[in-house]
Each structure stands twice: as C-alpha cells, then as structure tokens.
CSV table of C-alpha atoms in Angstrom, one decimal:
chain,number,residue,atom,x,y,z
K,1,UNK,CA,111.5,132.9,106.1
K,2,UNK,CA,108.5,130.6,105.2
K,3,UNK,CA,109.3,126.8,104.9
K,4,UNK,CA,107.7,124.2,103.6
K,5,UNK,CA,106.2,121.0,104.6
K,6,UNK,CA,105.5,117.7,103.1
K,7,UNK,CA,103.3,114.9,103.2
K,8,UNK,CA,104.4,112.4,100.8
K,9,UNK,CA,103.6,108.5,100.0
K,10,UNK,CA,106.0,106.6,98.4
K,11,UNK,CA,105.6,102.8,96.9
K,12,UNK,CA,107.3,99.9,95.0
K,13,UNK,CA,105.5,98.0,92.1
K,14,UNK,CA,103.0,96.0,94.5
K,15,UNK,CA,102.2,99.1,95.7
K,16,UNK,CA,103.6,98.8,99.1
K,17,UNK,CA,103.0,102.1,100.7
K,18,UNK,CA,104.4,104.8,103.1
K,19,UNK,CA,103.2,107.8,104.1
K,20,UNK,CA,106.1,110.1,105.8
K,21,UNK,CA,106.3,114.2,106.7
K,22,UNK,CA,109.2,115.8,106.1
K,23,UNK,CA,110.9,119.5,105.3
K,24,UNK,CA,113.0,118.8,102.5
K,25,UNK,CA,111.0,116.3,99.9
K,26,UNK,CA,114.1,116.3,97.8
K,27,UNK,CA,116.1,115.2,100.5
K,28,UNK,CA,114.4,112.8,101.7
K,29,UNK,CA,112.9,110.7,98.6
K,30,UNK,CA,116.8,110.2,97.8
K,31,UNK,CA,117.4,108.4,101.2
K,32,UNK,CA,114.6,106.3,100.4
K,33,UNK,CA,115.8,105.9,96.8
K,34,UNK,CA,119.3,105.3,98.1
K,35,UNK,CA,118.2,102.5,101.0
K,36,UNK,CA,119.7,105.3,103.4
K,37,UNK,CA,116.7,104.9,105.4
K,38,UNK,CA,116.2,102.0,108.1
K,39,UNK,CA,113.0,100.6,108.6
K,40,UNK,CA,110.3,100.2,106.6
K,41,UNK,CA,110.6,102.1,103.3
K,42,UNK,CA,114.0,100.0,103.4
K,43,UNK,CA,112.8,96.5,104.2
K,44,UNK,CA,110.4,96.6,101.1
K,45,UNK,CA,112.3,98.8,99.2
K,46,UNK,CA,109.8,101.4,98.7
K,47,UNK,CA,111.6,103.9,96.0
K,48,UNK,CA,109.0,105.6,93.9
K,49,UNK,CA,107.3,108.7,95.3
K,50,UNK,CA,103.8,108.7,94.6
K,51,UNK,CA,102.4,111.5,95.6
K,52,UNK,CA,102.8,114.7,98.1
K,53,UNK,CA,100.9,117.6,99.3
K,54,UNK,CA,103.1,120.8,100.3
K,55,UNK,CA,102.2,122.9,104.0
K,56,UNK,CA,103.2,125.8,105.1
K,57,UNK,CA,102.4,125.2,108.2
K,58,UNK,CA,103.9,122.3,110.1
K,59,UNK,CA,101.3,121.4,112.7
K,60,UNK,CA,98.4,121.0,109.5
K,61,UNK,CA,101.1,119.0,107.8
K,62,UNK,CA,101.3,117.0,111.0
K,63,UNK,CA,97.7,116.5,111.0
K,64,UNK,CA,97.4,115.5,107.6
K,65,UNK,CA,99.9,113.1,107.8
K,66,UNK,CA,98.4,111.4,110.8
K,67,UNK,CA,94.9,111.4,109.2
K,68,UNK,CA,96.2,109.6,105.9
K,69,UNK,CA,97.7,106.9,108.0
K,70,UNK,CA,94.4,106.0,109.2
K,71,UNK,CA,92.7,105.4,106.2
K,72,UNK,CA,92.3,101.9,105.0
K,73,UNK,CA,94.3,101.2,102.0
K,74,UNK,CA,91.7,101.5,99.5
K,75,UNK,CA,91.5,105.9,100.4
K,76,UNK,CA,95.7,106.3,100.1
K,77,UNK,CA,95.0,104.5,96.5
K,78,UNK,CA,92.2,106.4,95.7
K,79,UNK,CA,93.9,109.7,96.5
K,80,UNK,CA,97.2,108.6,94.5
K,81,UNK,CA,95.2,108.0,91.4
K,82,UNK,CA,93.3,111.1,91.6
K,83,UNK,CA,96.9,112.6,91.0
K,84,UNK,CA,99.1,110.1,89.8
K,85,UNK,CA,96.5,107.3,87.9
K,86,UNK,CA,99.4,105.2,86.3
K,87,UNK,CA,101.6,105.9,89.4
K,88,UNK,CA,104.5,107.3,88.3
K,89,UNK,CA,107.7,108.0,89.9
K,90,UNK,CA,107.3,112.1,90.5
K,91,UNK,CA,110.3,112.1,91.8
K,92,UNK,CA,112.0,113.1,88.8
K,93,UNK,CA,109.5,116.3,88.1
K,94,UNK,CA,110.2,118.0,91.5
C-alpha cells in the first residue's frame, strides 16, 4: 500500500504562518481548525490551510518540510501565492 505525505502551511488573516508534515491532511487541518492542537497553530489561531504539496515518500516530504521552514517569510508567501494568490481556505476543496 502506497501512502501519502504532506507538507502543508496553514495561516490566519495576518497571515501568521505554519508549516507542518503529516499523513492524513484531512485529519490534521481539522485539529487545527478545531483548536485540538497545542502550541502554536493554537496560540494564534492559525485555521485556514493555505497550501500543501503531496509525497509519496516520507523522507523527501521530510526534507521539504525542513527546507520551507528555513526560508524567510517573504519565499513561504511567494510560494502560497503562486498557488493560492487570494489565499483561500483549501480546506474545503480537499
């Protein structure tokens, strides 16, 4: 069986962003959603996903993940816009 992986940023209105990794995107964009998550995403209530890339290998996803939290802010804007320019909550599409 082949599973997925996800590299996802999710934001408020500001945008406040978060880049997080996980297997099940659905999942785990409704525990943000929901406040079900301690920590940062909950502290500034960071609810809308912005945008994700899907692995099906988790050590790239890994990677990936790690190399977007190193870029300065302006990059994680620039790569949501390229995908999601009025940043929409995609959420609801998945």
């Amino acid at each position: 069986m082949i599973k997925t992986y996800y590299v996802y940023i999710i934001g408020n209105e500001r945008p406040t962003i978060y880049i997080g990794f996980t297997n099940n995107l659905i999942k785990r964009i409704y525990q943000h959603k929901n406040s079900l998550v301690d920590g940062f995403s909950k502290k500034y209530r960071l609810n809308k996903l912005l945008y994700f890339e899907t692995y099906n290998e988790v050590h790239q996803a890994i990677k990936r993940e790690k190399q977007i939290k190193k870029w300065n802010r302006k990059w994680k804007l620039d790569l949501i816009k390229k995908n999601n320019p009025y940043f929409k909550d995609l959420y609801f599409k998945l």
